[in-house]
Amino acid sequence: MPTETGHPMTGLFGSVAGVRADRLMAIVLLLQQREQVTAADVARELEVSERTARRDLDALAMAGVPVYSMQGRGGGWRLVGGARTDLSGLTASEARALFLVAGPASAATPAVKAALRKLVRALPEPFRVQAAAAASSLVMDPQRWGSSRVEHRPPRFLDELQDAVIRGVQVRLGYVDGKGAETERTVHPLGIVAKGPSWYLVANTEAGRRTFRIDRVSSADPTDDPVHRPEDFDLAESWREIADEVDRRRTPLEIQALCAPDGMYLLRMMLGGRLQVGGSRTDGRIEVVIRGYNEYALAGELAGLVEWLEVTGPPGVRDHLASIGNALVERYGDADRSR
């Protein structure tokens, strides 16, 4: 099934959109696996009506896929000559486009995820492992750290590292750290994370599990050596642990406070993941723990919430709040009296 782009399925995916494209490719793979299917088979596998299945089968033929139907008892749909689509030729970018949206961290709709999970199960055995790896190789974390610079383009070595994760091979990695020092090491890629506008590689190294900003990678040379991947490794869970540790380092200070119920919405909106909510007191106020960079910065951030929030500790934050309050009264109180 060649196309002008060189990949056998590109033309088909260019002619349809969304979940229907996922269904059509799943049908092609079912045909490869079973040689012949009926509309009822397709409907049962993809959880659609038989009418939808027949319409999709007709759409494949109209899109140029060499399928034909056999009428009568024992009839069904087949690929002409048992045609094969070699998915081992997928590039890293194509793998992301087709399989990554089936992963648990994807923002895709449940219908799209379900269709792609069917697709992965329908893959011929030699390709199933890589497809499953692709589906679990990426985590999307939309929350930025601080005021990160927006990166409008994916970093240079993203595709090479994504491909290494999917194929399960080690990489000789050149890396420039935040101080400008360049090093080279062999890493075991475990997954890719998109954190806001930035991309990270999670990998095992001789020094343990490490995270590398992909825009700081200076070279990435895949080897033929297999990755040593822990059996219980879960990328999403591992990233949560990494992100929590980074957040703790960025905001090492914790304060305790009581918040009126009316102020909780504003507090959540302002603080996001830096807010930990506890139980309620007898007066209705809610116990909270808030993380920040230092006492003065956190006092300045919370000063405008005095109507709803009472900081109970540590004493240094309370002292800074009192000082800020006195400064406000001194400046704006005198202004009011002078009118």
Short mmCIF file of C-alpha atoms in Angstrom, two decimals:
data_model
loop_
_atom_site.label_atom_id
_atom_site.label_comp_id
_atom_site.label_asym_id
_atom_site.label_seq_id
_atom_site.Cartn_x
_atom_site.Cartn_y
_atom_site.Cartn_z
CA MET A 1 0.00 0.00 0.00
CA PRO A 2 2.56 2.65 -1.00
CA THR A 3 1.74 6.35 -0.89
CA GLU A 4 3.53 9.45 -2.14
CA THR A 5 4.92 10.05 1.34
CA GLY A 6 6.65 6.69 1.42
CA HIS A 7 4.79 5.29 4.44
CA PRO A 8 1.98 2.84 3.65
CA MET A 9 -0.59 4.31 6.02
CA THR A 10 0.12 8.05 5.69
CA GLY A 11 -2.34 8.60 2.85
CA LEU A 12 -5.12 6.85 4.71
CA PHE A 13 -4.57 8.90 7.85
CA GLY A 14 -4.47 12.07 5.81
CA SER A 15 -7.95 11.35 4.47
CA VAL A 16 -9.77 10.81 7.78
CA ALA A 17 -9.62 12.32 11.24
CA GLY A 18 -9.88 11.54 14.95
CA VAL A 19 -11.25 8.29 16.28
CA ARG A 20 -12.40 7.08 12.85
CA ALA A 21 -8.78 7.08 11.66
CA ASP A 22 -7.90 4.92 14.64
CA ARG A 23 -10.72 2.50 13.80
CA LEU A 24 -9.68 2.23 10.17
CA MET A 25 -6.13 1.33 11.04
CA ALA A 26 -7.34 -1.12 13.65
CA ILE A 27 -9.46 -2.80 10.94
CA VAL A 28 -6.42 -3.11 8.63
CA LEU A 29 -4.48 -4.77 11.42
CA LEU A 30 -7.36 -7.11 12.19
CA LEU A 31 -7.41 -8.12 8.54
CA GLN A 32 -3.69 -8.84 8.66
CA GLN A 33 -4.07 -10.90 11.79
CA ARG A 34 -7.17 -12.90 10.81
CA GLU A 35 -7.01 -12.75 6.98
CA GLN A 36 -10.81 -12.39 6.83
CA VAL A 37 -13.33 -10.54 8.99
CA THR A 38 -17.04 -9.84 8.84
CA ALA A 39 -18.76 -6.58 9.72
CA ALA A 40 -20.01 -8.32 12.86
CA ASP A 41 -16.40 -9.22 13.83
CA VAL A 42 -15.29 -5.61 13.39
CA ALA A 43 -18.30 -4.29 15.30
CA ARG A 44 -17.61 -6.63 18.21
CA GLU A 45 -13.87 -5.87 18.36
CA LEU A 46 -14.18 -2.09 18.09
CA GLU A 47 -17.46 -1.77 20.01
CA VAL A 48 -19.36 -0.05 17.22
CA SER A 49 -22.56 -0.91 15.33
CA GLU A 50 -22.46 -3.26 12.33
CA ARG A 51 -23.64 -0.37 10.18
CA THR A 52 -20.62 1.70 11.28
CA ALA A 53 -18.32 -1.28 10.69
CA ARG A 54 -19.63 -1.74 7.13
CA ARG A 55 -19.23 1.98 6.45
CA ASP A 56 -15.63 1.86 7.70
CA LEU A 57 -14.82 -1.15 5.55
CA ASP A 58 -16.20 0.66 2.50
CA ALA A 59 -14.14 3.72 3.46
CA LEU A 60 -10.97 1.63 3.43
CA ALA A 61 -11.62 0.54 -0.14
CA MET A 62 -12.40 4.13 -1.19
CA ALA A 63 -9.16 5.33 0.45
CA GLY A 64 -7.15 2.98 -1.76
CA VAL A 65 -6.50 0.15 0.71
CA PRO A 66 -6.63 -3.15 -1.26
CA VAL A 67 -9.59 -4.76 0.51
CA TYR A 68 -12.46 -6.67 -1.07
CA SER A 69 -15.61 -8.37 0.14
CA MET A 70 -16.78 -11.94 -0.48
CA GLN A 71 -20.56 -12.35 -0.52
CA GLY A 72 -22.66 -15.27 0.69
CA ARG A 73 -22.21 -17.90 3.38
CA GLY A 74 -18.71 -17.85 4.82
CA GLY A 75 -18.07 -14.46 3.21
CA GLY A 76 -16.35 -11.44 4.66
CA TRP A 77 -13.64 -8.90 3.97
CA ARG A 78 -10.04 -9.67 2.99
CA LEU A 79 -6.88 -7.86 1.97
CA VAL A 80 -5.94 -8.43 -1.68
CA GLY A 81 -3.07 -10.93 -1.78
CA GLY A 82 -2.81 -10.91 2.00
CA ALA A 83 -1.18 -7.46 1.82
CA ARG A 84 0.95 -6.43 4.77
CA THR A 85 1.61 -3.07 6.39
CA ASP A 86 5.05 -3.21 8.03
CA LEU A 87 4.67 -1.12 11.18
CA SER A 88 8.31 -1.73 12.07
CA GLY A 89 9.04 1.10 9.61
CA LEU A 90 7.31 3.72 11.77
CA THR A 91 9.48 6.67 12.71
CA ALA A 92 9.52 7.96 16.27
CA SER A 93 7.24 10.85 15.28
CA GLU A 94 4.76 8.49 13.62
CA ALA A 95 4.85 6.20 16.65
CA ARG A 96 3.95 9.13 18.88
CA ALA A 97 1.12 10.16 16.58
CA LEU A 98 -0.38 6.67 16.47
CA PHE A 99 0.29 5.07 19.84
CA LEU A 100 1.17 7.60 22.55
CA VAL A 101 -2.39 8.88 22.82
CA ALA A 102 -3.38 5.45 24.12
CA GLY A 103 -1.28 5.99 27.25
CA PRO A 104 -2.76 6.73 30.68
CA ALA A 105 -1.44 10.30 30.80
CA SER A 106 -2.90 11.28 27.46
CA ALA A 107 -5.47 14.03 27.08
CA ALA A 108 -7.25 12.05 24.36
CA THR A 109 -10.91 11.19 24.77
CA PRO A 110 -11.80 7.76 26.20
CA ALA A 111 -13.15 6.74 22.77
CA VAL A 112 -9.81 7.48 21.07
CA LYS A 113 -7.88 5.67 23.78
CA ALA A 114 -10.15 2.63 23.52
CA ALA A 115 -9.76 2.50 19.74
CA LEU A 116 -5.99 2.68 19.96
CA ARG A 117 -5.84 0.00 22.64
CA LYS A 118 -7.74 -2.22 20.20
CA LEU A 119 -5.20 -1.28 17.57
CA VAL A 120 -2.28 -2.29 19.79
CA ARG A 121 -3.90 -5.64 20.57
CA ALA A 122 -4.47 -6.23 16.86
CA LEU A 123 -0.82 -5.70 15.94
CA PRO A 124 1.13 -8.64 14.57
CA GLU A 125 3.25 -10.15 17.35
CA PRO A 126 6.65 -8.75 16.22
CA PHE A 127 5.37 -5.17 16.51
CA ARG A 128 3.22 -5.44 19.62
CA VAL A 129 6.03 -4.91 22.13
CA GLN A 130 7.17 -1.66 20.53
CA ALA A 131 3.60 -0.41 20.25
CA ALA A 132 3.00 -1.11 23.93
CA ALA A 133 6.28 0.62 24.76
CA ALA A 134 5.23 3.67 22.76
CA ALA A 135 1.90 3.82 24.58
CA SER A 136 3.68 4.02 27.96
CA SER A 137 6.77 6.00 27.00
CA LEU A 138 5.46 9.56 27.43
CA VAL A 139 3.94 11.57 30.27
CA MET A 140 2.35 14.99 29.69
CA ASP A 141 2.60 17.29 32.73
CA PRO A 142 1.08 20.67 31.71
CA GLN A 143 2.06 22.53 34.91
CA ARG A 144 5.17 24.69 34.45
CA TRP A 145 7.94 25.14 36.99
CA GLY A 146 8.16 28.83 37.83
CA SER A 147 8.35 31.17 34.85
CA SER A 148 9.87 28.71 32.39
CA ARG A 149 10.84 30.02 28.98
CA VAL A 150 8.42 28.82 26.32
CA GLU A 151 10.07 26.45 23.84
CA HIS A 152 8.18 26.76 20.56
CA ARG A 153 9.93 23.78 18.95
CA PRO A 154 10.62 20.28 20.26
CA PRO A 155 14.28 19.89 21.29
CA ARG A 156 16.79 18.58 18.77
CA PHE A 157 17.24 15.01 20.01
CA LEU A 158 13.65 14.27 21.05
CA ASP A 159 12.95 11.81 18.24
CA GLU A 160 16.20 9.87 18.78
CA LEU A 161 15.54 9.51 22.50
CA GLN A 162 11.87 8.62 21.97
CA ASP A 163 12.92 5.94 19.51
CA ALA A 164 15.46 4.55 22.00
CA VAL A 165 12.75 4.32 24.67
CA ILE A 166 10.41 2.49 22.31
CA ARG A 167 13.08 0.09 21.04
CA GLY A 168 14.52 -0.42 24.52
CA VAL A 169 18.19 0.34 23.71
CA GLN A 170 20.87 2.20 25.65
CA VAL A 171 22.13 5.61 24.48
CA ARG A 172 25.53 7.31 24.68
CA LEU A 173 24.40 10.72 25.87
CA GLY A 174 26.26 14.02 25.68
CA TYR A 175 24.87 16.52 28.17
CA VAL A 176 25.52 20.14 29.18
CA ASP A 177 24.47 20.93 32.75
CA GLY A 178 23.14 24.21 34.09
CA LYS A 179 26.67 25.51 34.76
CA GLY A 180 27.81 24.79 31.18
CA ALA A 181 29.90 21.70 31.97
CA GLU A 182 29.64 18.99 29.30
CA THR A 183 29.75 15.29 30.14
CA GLU A 184 29.15 12.01 28.31
CA ARG A 185 27.68 8.83 29.74
CA THR A 186 25.72 5.75 28.72
CA VAL A 187 22.11 5.82 29.93
CA HIS A 188 19.16 3.43 29.95
CA PRO A 189 16.19 5.50 28.63
CA LEU A 190 12.96 4.72 30.49
CA GLY A 191 10.56 7.44 29.31
CA ILE A 192 9.97 10.97 28.06
CA VAL A 193 8.11 13.68 30.00
CA ALA A 194 6.71 16.94 28.63
CA LYS A 195 6.62 19.37 31.59
CA GLY A 196 4.89 22.54 30.43
CA PRO A 197 7.00 23.73 27.48
CA SER A 198 10.07 21.64 28.44
CA TRP A 199 10.98 18.02 27.67
CA TYR A 200 12.79 15.60 29.98
CA LEU A 201 14.35 12.16 29.65
CA VAL A 202 13.98 9.80 32.61
CA ALA A 203 16.81 7.25 32.54
CA ASN A 204 18.80 4.84 34.66
CA THR A 205 22.55 5.52 34.95
CA GLU A 206 25.47 4.05 36.87
CA ALA A 207 24.69 6.64 39.57
CA GLY A 208 20.99 5.67 39.75
CA ARG A 209 17.86 7.12 38.17
CA ARG A 210 18.36 10.58 36.70
CA THR A 211 16.35 13.19 34.79
CA PHE A 212 17.86 15.09 31.85
CA ARG A 213 16.48 18.20 30.16
CA ILE A 214 16.40 17.24 26.51
CA ASP A 215 17.21 20.76 25.28
CA ARG A 216 20.58 20.36 27.08
CA VAL A 217 21.43 17.09 25.30
CA SER A 218 24.38 17.71 22.96
CA SER A 219 24.48 14.23 21.38
CA ALA A 220 22.43 11.03 21.47
CA ASP A 221 23.90 7.88 19.92
CA PRO A 222 21.76 4.73 20.31
CA THR A 223 23.62 1.46 20.91
CA ASP A 224 22.57 -2.13 20.31
CA ASP A 225 22.65 -2.92 24.03
CA PRO A 226 19.27 -3.51 25.66
CA VAL A 227 17.91 -1.23 28.39
CA HIS A 228 17.82 -2.68 31.89
CA ARG A 229 14.27 -1.69 32.82
CA PRO A 230 12.90 -2.46 36.30
CA GLU A 231 9.92 -4.79 36.07
CA ASP A 232 7.78 -2.58 38.31
CA PHE A 233 8.74 0.71 36.62
CA ASP A 234 5.84 3.06 35.92
CA LEU A 235 6.73 6.32 34.15
CA ALA A 236 3.79 8.34 35.50
CA GLU A 237 4.45 7.26 39.09
CA SER A 238 8.20 7.86 38.74
CA TRP A 239 7.60 11.35 37.36
CA ARG A 240 5.26 12.22 40.24
CA GLU A 241 8.05 11.33 42.67
CA ILE A 242 10.59 13.38 40.68
CA ALA A 243 8.26 16.40 40.38
CA ASP A 244 7.40 16.27 44.09
CA GLU A 245 11.09 16.22 44.99
CA VAL A 246 11.85 19.16 42.67
CA ASP A 247 8.92 21.12 44.11
CA ARG A 248 10.17 20.47 47.64
CA ARG A 249 13.61 21.78 46.69
CA ARG A 250 12.15 24.86 45.01
CA THR A 251 9.81 25.57 47.94
CA PRO A 252 11.56 24.24 51.06
CA LEU A 253 9.55 26.29 53.56
CA GLU A 254 6.25 25.02 54.97
CA ILE A 255 3.81 27.14 56.96
CA GLN A 256 0.65 26.22 58.83
CA ALA A 257 -2.52 28.27 58.53
CA LEU A 258 -6.29 28.29 58.99
CA CYS A 259 -8.52 29.34 56.10
CA ALA A 260 -12.18 30.31 56.07
CA PRO A 261 -14.23 28.12 53.67
CA ASP A 262 -15.04 31.19 51.51
CA GLY A 263 -11.33 31.70 50.84
CA MET A 264 -10.44 28.14 49.80
CA TYR A 265 -11.24 28.67 46.12
CA LEU A 266 -8.89 31.65 45.89
CA LEU A 267 -6.21 29.83 47.88
CA ARG A 268 -6.35 26.81 45.55
CA MET A 269 -6.25 29.04 42.49
CA MET A 270 -3.22 30.98 43.75
CA LEU A 271 -1.14 28.13 45.15
CA GLY A 272 -1.96 25.05 43.10
CA GLY A 273 0.22 22.12 44.14
CA ARG A 274 1.87 24.12 46.93
CA LEU A 275 -1.31 23.83 49.00
CA GLN A 276 -2.08 20.84 51.20
CA VAL A 277 -5.57 20.75 52.71
CA GLY A 278 -6.27 19.17 56.09
CA GLY A 279 -9.30 18.84 58.32
CA SER A 280 -11.84 21.35 59.58
CA ARG A 281 -11.83 23.02 63.01
CA THR A 282 -14.95 23.39 65.16
CA ASP A 283 -15.29 27.01 64.01
CA GLY A 284 -15.48 25.83 60.37
CA ARG A 285 -12.01 27.00 59.37
CA ILE A 286 -9.86 24.55 57.42
CA GLU A 287 -6.29 23.55 58.33
CA VAL A 288 -3.83 24.04 55.46
CA VAL A 289 -0.11 23.66 54.86
CA ILE A 290 1.47 26.01 52.30
CA ARG A 291 4.93 25.67 50.72
CA GLY A 292 7.06 28.62 49.66
CA TYR A 293 10.61 29.75 48.87
CA ASN A 294 11.33 31.83 52.00
CA GLU A 295 9.48 33.50 54.86
CA TYR A 296 9.42 37.03 53.47
CA ALA A 297 8.34 36.02 49.94
CA LEU A 298 5.58 33.80 51.31
CA ALA A 299 4.34 36.52 53.69
CA GLY A 300 4.12 38.97 50.78
CA GLU A 301 2.21 36.43 48.72
CA LEU A 302 -0.33 35.76 51.47
CA ALA A 303 -0.76 39.29 52.80
CA GLY A 304 -3.70 39.98 50.51
CA LEU A 305 -5.58 36.97 51.93
CA VAL A 306 -5.75 38.27 55.49
CA GLU A 307 -9.56 38.44 55.27
CA TRP A 308 -9.75 34.61 55.06
CA LEU A 309 -6.35 33.31 56.18
CA GLU A 310 -4.65 33.18 59.60
CA VAL A 311 -1.04 31.98 59.57
CA THR A 312 -0.34 30.01 62.77
CA GLY A 313 3.35 29.28 62.19
CA PRO A 314 6.23 29.57 61.94
CA PRO A 315 6.62 32.83 63.95
CA GLY A 316 8.92 34.40 61.37
CA VAL A 317 6.16 34.46 58.72
CA ARG A 318 3.74 36.03 61.21
CA ASP A 319 6.34 38.70 62.02
CA HIS A 320 6.80 39.49 58.32
CA LEU A 321 3.02 39.72 57.85
CA ALA A 322 2.76 42.16 60.78
CA SER A 323 5.59 44.22 59.32
CA ILE A 324 3.91 44.31 55.90
CA GLY A 325 0.63 45.32 57.54
CA ASN A 326 2.32 48.18 59.47
CA ALA A 327 4.00 49.40 56.27
CA LEU A 328 0.68 49.40 54.42
CA VAL A 329 -1.04 51.36 57.20
CA GLU A 330 1.82 53.85 57.37
CA ARG A 331 1.81 54.51 53.63
CA TYR A 332 -1.86 54.39 52.74
CA GLY A 333 -3.29 55.49 56.09
CA ASP A 334 -1.44 58.82 55.84
CA ALA A 335 -2.61 59.20 52.24
CA ASP A 336 -6.23 58.85 53.33
CA ARG A 337 -5.85 61.44 56.12
CA SER A 338 -4.24 63.96 53.77
CA ARG A 339 -7.29 64.07 51.48
#
